[in-house]
């Protein structure tokens, strides 16, 4: 019985460990590749806008952040697919964007997006007006 239980639970434990490892890698990559321009603090904009609660939000959503006219007019919603395309080649998805950093490795993009999704849970219900001072 114990052996059967272990066999049944092994995929679940493995998935949890893999997700945790990918989130940890995403955090490391975010700090390395993104944090010099983007914060995860609601309303704290650096050279780029805050990415707090970014998942499933419209692009150029903050009044006080500096966006290119191209991004303002893009009408994008930041979901996994859109973020993946943007991080792979920002200028290809939004010609005229100010974002110049490209993350060419799919695994790195996936890890960063997974990490951003985990950061979304505490901020997803805040509105733009509440987010900007």
Coordinates of C-alpha atoms in Angstrom, one line a residue:
X1 CA 0.0 0.0 0.0
X2 CA 2.8 2.5 0.9
X3 CA 4.6 1.7 -2.3
X4 CA 1.4 2.3 -4.3
X5 CA 0.9 5.6 -2.5
X6 CA 4.5 6.7 -3.3
X7 CA 4.1 5.8 -6.9
X8 CA 0.8 7.8 -7.1
X9 CA 2.3 10.9 -5.3
X10 CA 5.7 11.0 -7.1
X11 CA 4.4 12.9 -10.1
X12 CA 2.7 15.4 -7.9
X13 CA 5.8 16.0 -5.8
X14 CA 8.0 16.2 -8.9
X15 CA 5.7 18.8 -10.4
X16 CA 5.7 20.9 -7.2
X17 CA 9.5 20.8 -7.1
X18 CA 9.8 21.6 -10.8
X19 CA 7.5 24.6 -10.4
X20 CA 9.3 25.9 -7.4
X21 CA 12.7 25.5 -9.1
X22 CA 11.4 27.3 -12.2
X23 CA 10.0 30.1 -10.0
X24 CA 13.3 30.4 -8.2
X25 CA 15.1 30.5 -11.5
X26 CA 12.6 33.2 -12.7
X27 CA 13.3 35.3 -9.7
X28 CA 17.1 35.0 -10.3
X29 CA 16.7 35.9 -14.0
X30 CA 14.3 38.8 -13.2
X31 CA 16.9 40.3 -10.8
X32 CA 19.6 39.8 -13.3
X33 CA 17.8 40.9 -16.5
X34 CA 14.8 43.0 -15.5
X35 CA 15.2 44.6 -12.1
X36 CA 17.5 47.4 -13.1
X37 CA 14.6 48.9 -15.1
X38 CA 11.5 47.4 -13.6
X39 CA 10.3 47.1 -10.0
X40 CA 7.7 44.6 -8.6
X41 CA 6.4 47.3 -6.2
X42 CA 3.0 48.6 -7.1
X43 CA 3.4 52.1 -8.6
X44 CA 7.2 52.3 -8.3
X45 CA 8.4 53.0 -11.8
X46 CA 12.1 53.1 -12.7
X47 CA 13.3 53.5 -16.3
X48 CA 10.5 51.1 -17.1
X49 CA 7.1 50.7 -15.5
X50 CA 6.4 48.6 -12.4
X51 CA 5.6 45.0 -13.3
X52 CA 3.6 44.3 -10.1
X53 CA 0.4 42.5 -11.1
X54 CA 1.3 42.7 -14.8
X55 CA -0.3 39.3 -15.8
X56 CA -3.6 39.8 -17.7
X57 CA -3.3 43.5 -17.6
X58 CA -3.3 45.9 -20.5
X59 CA 0.0 47.4 -21.7
X60 CA 0.7 51.0 -20.8
X61 CA -1.7 50.9 -17.9
X62 CA 0.0 53.3 -15.6
X63 CA -0.6 57.1 -16.0
X64 CA 2.8 58.0 -14.5
X65 CA 5.0 55.6 -16.2
X66 CA 7.0 56.5 -19.4
X67 CA 5.8 54.4 -22.3
X68 CA 6.6 54.8 -26.0
X69 CA 3.7 55.9 -28.2
X70 CA 4.0 52.5 -29.9
X71 CA 3.3 50.6 -26.7
X72 CA 0.5 53.0 -25.7
X73 CA -1.2 52.3 -29.0
X74 CA -0.5 48.6 -29.1
X75 CA -3.6 47.4 -27.2
X76 CA -1.7 44.4 -25.9
X77 CA -2.8 42.4 -22.8
X78 CA 0.1 40.8 -21.0
X79 CA -0.6 37.1 -20.9
X80 CA 1.9 34.3 -21.2
X81 CA 1.9 34.2 -25.0
X82 CA 2.2 38.0 -25.4
X83 CA 4.9 38.3 -22.8
X84 CA 6.8 35.5 -24.4
X85 CA 6.7 37.2 -27.8
X86 CA 7.6 40.6 -26.3
X87 CA 10.5 39.3 -24.3
X88 CA 11.8 37.3 -27.2
X89 CA 11.9 40.4 -29.5
X90 CA 10.2 43.6 -28.2
X91 CA 10.7 45.6 -31.4
X92 CA 9.3 42.8 -33.5
X93 CA 6.0 42.7 -31.5
X94 CA 5.8 46.5 -30.9
X95 CA 7.9 48.4 -33.5
X96 CA 8.9 51.6 -31.8
X97 CA 9.0 50.3 -28.3
X98 CA 11.7 51.6 -25.9
X99 CA 12.4 48.2 -24.5
X100 CA 15.6 46.9 -26.0
X101 CA 16.4 43.9 -23.9
X102 CA 15.8 40.6 -25.7
X103 CA 15.6 37.3 -23.9
X104 CA 16.4 34.8 -26.6
X105 CA 16.3 31.5 -24.7
X106 CA 12.7 30.2 -24.3
X107 CA 13.4 28.5 -21.0
X108 CA 14.6 31.8 -19.5
X109 CA 11.5 33.6 -20.8
X110 CA 9.3 30.9 -19.4
X111 CA 10.9 31.1 -16.0
X112 CA 10.6 34.9 -15.9
X113 CA 6.9 34.8 -16.9
X114 CA 6.2 32.1 -14.3
X115 CA 7.9 34.3 -11.7
X116 CA 5.8 37.3 -12.7
X117 CA 2.7 35.2 -12.5
X118 CA 3.5 34.3 -8.9
X119 CA 3.9 38.0 -8.2
X120 CA 0.5 38.7 -9.6
X121 CA -1.5 37.1 -6.8
X122 CA -1.1 39.8 -4.3
X123 CA -1.6 42.7 -6.7
X124 CA -4.1 41.5 -9.3
X125 CA -7.1 43.2 -7.9
X126 CA -5.6 46.7 -7.5
X127 CA -6.7 49.3 -10.0
X128 CA -4.4 51.6 -11.9
X129 CA -5.6 54.6 -9.8
X130 CA -4.7 52.8 -6.6
X131 CA -1.4 51.8 -8.0
X132 CA -0.1 55.3 -8.9
X133 CA 0.5 58.0 -6.3

